[in-house]
Short mmCIF file of C-alpha atoms in Angstrom, two decimals:
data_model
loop_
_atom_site.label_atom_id
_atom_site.label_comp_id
_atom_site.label_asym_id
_atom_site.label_seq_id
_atom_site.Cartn_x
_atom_site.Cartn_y
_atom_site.Cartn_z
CA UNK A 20 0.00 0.00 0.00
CA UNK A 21 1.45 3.30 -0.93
CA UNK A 22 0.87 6.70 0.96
CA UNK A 23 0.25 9.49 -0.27
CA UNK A 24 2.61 12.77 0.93
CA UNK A 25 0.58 15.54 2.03
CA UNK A 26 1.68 18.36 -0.70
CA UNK A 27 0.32 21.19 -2.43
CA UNK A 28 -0.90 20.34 -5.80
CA UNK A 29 -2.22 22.75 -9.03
CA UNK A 30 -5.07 21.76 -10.55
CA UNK A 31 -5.90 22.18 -14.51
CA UNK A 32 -7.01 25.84 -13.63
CA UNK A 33 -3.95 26.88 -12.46
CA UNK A 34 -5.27 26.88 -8.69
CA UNK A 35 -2.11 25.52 -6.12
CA UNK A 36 -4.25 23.04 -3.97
CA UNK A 37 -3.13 23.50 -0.24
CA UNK A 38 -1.60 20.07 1.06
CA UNK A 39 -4.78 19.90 3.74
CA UNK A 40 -6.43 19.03 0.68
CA UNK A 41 -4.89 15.62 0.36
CA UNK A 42 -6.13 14.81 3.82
CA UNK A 43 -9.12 12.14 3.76
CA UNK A 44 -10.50 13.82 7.55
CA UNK A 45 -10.88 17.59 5.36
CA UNK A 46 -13.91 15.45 3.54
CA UNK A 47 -15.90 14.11 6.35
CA UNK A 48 -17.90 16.18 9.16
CA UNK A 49 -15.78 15.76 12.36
CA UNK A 50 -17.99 14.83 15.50
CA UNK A 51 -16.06 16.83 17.97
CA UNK A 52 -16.78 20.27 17.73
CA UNK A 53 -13.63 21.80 18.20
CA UNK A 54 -11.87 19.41 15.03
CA UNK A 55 -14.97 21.01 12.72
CA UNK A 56 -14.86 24.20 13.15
CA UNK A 57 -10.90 23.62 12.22
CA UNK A 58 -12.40 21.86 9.27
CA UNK A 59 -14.86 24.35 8.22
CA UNK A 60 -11.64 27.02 8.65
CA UNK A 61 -9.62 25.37 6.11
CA UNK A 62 -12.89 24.64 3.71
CA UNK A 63 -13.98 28.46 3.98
CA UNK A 64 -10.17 29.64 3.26
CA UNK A 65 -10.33 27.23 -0.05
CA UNK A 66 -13.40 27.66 -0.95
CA UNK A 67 -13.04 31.74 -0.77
CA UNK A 68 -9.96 31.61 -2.43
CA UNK A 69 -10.62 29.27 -5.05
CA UNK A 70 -13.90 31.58 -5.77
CA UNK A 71 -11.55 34.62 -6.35
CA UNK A 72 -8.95 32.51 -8.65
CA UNK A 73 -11.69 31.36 -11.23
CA UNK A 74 -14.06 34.56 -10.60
CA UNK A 75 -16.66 32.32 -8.88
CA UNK A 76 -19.54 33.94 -7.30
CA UNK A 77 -22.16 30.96 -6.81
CA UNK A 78 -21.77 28.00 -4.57
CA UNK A 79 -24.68 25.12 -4.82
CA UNK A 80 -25.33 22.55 -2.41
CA UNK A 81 -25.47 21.14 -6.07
CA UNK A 82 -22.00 21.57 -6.74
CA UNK A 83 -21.10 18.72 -4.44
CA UNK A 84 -24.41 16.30 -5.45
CA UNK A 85 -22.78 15.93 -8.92
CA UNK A 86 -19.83 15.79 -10.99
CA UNK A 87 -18.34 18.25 -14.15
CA UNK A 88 -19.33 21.39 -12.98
CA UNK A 89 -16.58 24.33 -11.68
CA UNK A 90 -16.20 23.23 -7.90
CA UNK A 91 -15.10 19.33 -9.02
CA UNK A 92 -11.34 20.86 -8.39
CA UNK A 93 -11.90 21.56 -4.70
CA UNK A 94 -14.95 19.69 -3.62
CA UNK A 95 -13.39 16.63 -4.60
CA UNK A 96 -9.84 14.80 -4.65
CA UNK A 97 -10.24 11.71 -6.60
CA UNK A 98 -6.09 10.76 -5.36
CA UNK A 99 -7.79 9.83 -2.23
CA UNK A 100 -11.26 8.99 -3.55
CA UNK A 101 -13.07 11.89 -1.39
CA UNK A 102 -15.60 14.33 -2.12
CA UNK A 103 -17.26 16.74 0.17
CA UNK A 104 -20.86 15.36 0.77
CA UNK A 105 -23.44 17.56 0.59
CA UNK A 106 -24.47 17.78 3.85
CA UNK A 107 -21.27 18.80 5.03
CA UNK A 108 -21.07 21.52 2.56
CA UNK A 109 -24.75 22.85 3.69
CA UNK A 110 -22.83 22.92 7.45
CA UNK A 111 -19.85 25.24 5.77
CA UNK A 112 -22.13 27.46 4.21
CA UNK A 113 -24.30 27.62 6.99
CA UNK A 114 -20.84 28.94 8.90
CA UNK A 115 -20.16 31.10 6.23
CA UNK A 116 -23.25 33.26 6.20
CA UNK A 117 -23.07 33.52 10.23
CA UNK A 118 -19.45 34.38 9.87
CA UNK A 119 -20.66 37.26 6.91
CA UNK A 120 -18.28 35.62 4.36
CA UNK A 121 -21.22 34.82 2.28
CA UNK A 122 -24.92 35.27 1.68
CA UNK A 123 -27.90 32.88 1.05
CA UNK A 124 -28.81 33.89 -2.51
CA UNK A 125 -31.46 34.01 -3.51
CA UNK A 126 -32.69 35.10 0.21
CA UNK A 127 -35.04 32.33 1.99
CA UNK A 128 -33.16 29.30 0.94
CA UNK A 129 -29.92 27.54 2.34
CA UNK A 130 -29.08 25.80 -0.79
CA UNK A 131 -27.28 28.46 -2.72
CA UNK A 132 -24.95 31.05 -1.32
CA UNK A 133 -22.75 34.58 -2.91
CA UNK A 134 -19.33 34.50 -1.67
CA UNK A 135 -17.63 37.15 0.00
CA UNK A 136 -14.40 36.38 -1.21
CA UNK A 137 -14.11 40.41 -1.38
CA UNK A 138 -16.71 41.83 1.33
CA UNK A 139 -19.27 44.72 -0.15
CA UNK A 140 -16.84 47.19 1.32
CA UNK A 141 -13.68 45.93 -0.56
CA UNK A 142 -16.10 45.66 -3.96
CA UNK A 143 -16.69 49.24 -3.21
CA UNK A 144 -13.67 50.38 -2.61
CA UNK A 145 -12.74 48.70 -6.28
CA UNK A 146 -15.72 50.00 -8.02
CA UNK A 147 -14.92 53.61 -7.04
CA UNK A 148 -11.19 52.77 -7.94
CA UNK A 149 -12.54 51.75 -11.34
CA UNK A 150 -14.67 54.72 -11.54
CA UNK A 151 -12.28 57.09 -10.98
CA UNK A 152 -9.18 55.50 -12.98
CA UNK A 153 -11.33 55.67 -16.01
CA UNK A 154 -12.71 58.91 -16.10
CA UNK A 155 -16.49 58.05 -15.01
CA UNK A 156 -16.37 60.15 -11.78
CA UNK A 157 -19.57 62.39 -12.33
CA UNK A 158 -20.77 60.25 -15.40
CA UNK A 159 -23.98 58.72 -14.90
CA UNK A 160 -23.46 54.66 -15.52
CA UNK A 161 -26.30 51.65 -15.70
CA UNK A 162 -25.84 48.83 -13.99
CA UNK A 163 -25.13 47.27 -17.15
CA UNK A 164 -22.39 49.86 -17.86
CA UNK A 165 -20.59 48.40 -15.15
CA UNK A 166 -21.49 44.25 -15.03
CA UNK A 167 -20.54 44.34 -19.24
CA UNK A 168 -17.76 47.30 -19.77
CA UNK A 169 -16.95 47.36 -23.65
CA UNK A 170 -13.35 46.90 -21.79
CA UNK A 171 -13.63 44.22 -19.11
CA UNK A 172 -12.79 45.41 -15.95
CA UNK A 173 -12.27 43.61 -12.48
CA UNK A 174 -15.78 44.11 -12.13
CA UNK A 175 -16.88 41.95 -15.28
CA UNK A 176 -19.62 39.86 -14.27
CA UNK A 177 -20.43 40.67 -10.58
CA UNK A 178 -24.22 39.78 -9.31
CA UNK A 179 -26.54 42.51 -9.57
CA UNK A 180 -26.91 41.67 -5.81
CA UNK A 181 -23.07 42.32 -4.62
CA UNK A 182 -23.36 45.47 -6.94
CA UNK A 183 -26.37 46.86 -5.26
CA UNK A 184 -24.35 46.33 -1.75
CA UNK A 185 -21.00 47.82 -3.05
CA UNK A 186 -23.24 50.84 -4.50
CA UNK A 187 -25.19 51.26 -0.96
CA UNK A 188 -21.80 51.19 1.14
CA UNK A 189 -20.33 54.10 -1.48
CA UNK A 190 -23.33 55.97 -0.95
CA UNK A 191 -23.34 55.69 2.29
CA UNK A 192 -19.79 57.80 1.92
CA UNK A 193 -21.02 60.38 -0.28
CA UNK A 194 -19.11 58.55 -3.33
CA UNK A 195 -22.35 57.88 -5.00
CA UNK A 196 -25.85 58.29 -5.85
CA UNK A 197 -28.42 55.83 -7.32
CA UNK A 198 -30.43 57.63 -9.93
CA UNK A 199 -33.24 56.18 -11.81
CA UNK A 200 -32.31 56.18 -15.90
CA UNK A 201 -34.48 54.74 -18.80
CA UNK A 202 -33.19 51.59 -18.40
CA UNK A 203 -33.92 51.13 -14.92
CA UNK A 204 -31.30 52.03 -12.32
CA UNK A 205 -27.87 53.89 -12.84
CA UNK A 206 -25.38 55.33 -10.22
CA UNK A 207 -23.33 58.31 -10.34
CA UNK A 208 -19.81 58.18 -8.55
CA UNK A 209 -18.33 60.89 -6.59
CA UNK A 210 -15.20 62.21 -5.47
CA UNK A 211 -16.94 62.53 -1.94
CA UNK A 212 -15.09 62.68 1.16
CA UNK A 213 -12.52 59.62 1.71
CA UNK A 214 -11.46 60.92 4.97
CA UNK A 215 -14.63 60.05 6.65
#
């Protein structure tokens, strides 16, 4: 029988696996408290950071039911022939939300959750950045505008959801202002006050 070292690993998209991922106990729900929550740790860490290297903003109690769909790289190590049930990802997204590093989305479910693998505050500390580095400070912008740039942008693709909350915490600052447009909604960015 032949062991397998505990190393970091990539996977085909680039992503360096940590070597916690080769460990069969990372796959199964721990019954002493104290192990899971080091579990659910190390799965929140991966799962955020995977999220931000493939610009993932969904995770599906789905994801782990079935095979060939983005998550297979994390949510399942077939060296060791694990995958995280889905029961014990419901438990890490649970965590998650109560921990404000995601969000059950659509609201009213626990099935389906929007990462926070930047929080509302760090999108809108980007999407003022983005704003203001190319010239749309006092420009009145859809929503569209800004989800599908002609030039993509590190905001390319965000939910309309994490948008709205970036937007709110900006305007909460003075750095914007929603404004209603033909289209539906638009915001205009501000200099504002970045002192307060």
């Amino acid at each position: 029988m032949s062991f397998l070292t505990l190393a970091p690993r990539t996977t085909p998209s680039g992503y360096l696996l940590p070597s916690i991922h080769s460990a069969a106990p990372l796959f199964t729900q721990q019954p002493n408290p104290n192990t899971q929550a080091v579990v659910t740790e190390h799965w929140t860490k991966l799962i955020l950071s995977y999220a931000r290297h493939r610009r993932l903003f969904i995770l599906r109690v789905e994801d782990a039911e079935a095979a060939g769909n983005d998550w297979d790289e994390i949510l399942r190590n077939e060296q060791i022939n694990r995958r995280l049930l889905p029961s014990h990802l419901v438990y890490i997204m649970a965590d998650m939300v109560a921990k404000n590093r995601a969000v059950y989305e659509p609201a009213r479910q626990t099935r389906s959750v929007l990462l926070y693998w930047r929080t509302p505050e760090e999108w809108a500390e980007a999407l003022h950045g983005w704003a203001d580095s190319t010239g749309q400070l006092n420009m009145i912008l859809t929503f569209y505008d800004i989800i599908e740039p002609p030039v993509p942008s590190p905001l390319s693709g965000i939910p309309m959801t994490l948008l709205r909350k970036a937007i709110t915490v900006l305007a909460k600052t003075s750095r914007a202002q929603i404004i209603w447009v033909a289209d539906g909604e638009g915001v205009r960015f501000l200099a504002g006050n970045t002192n307060k």
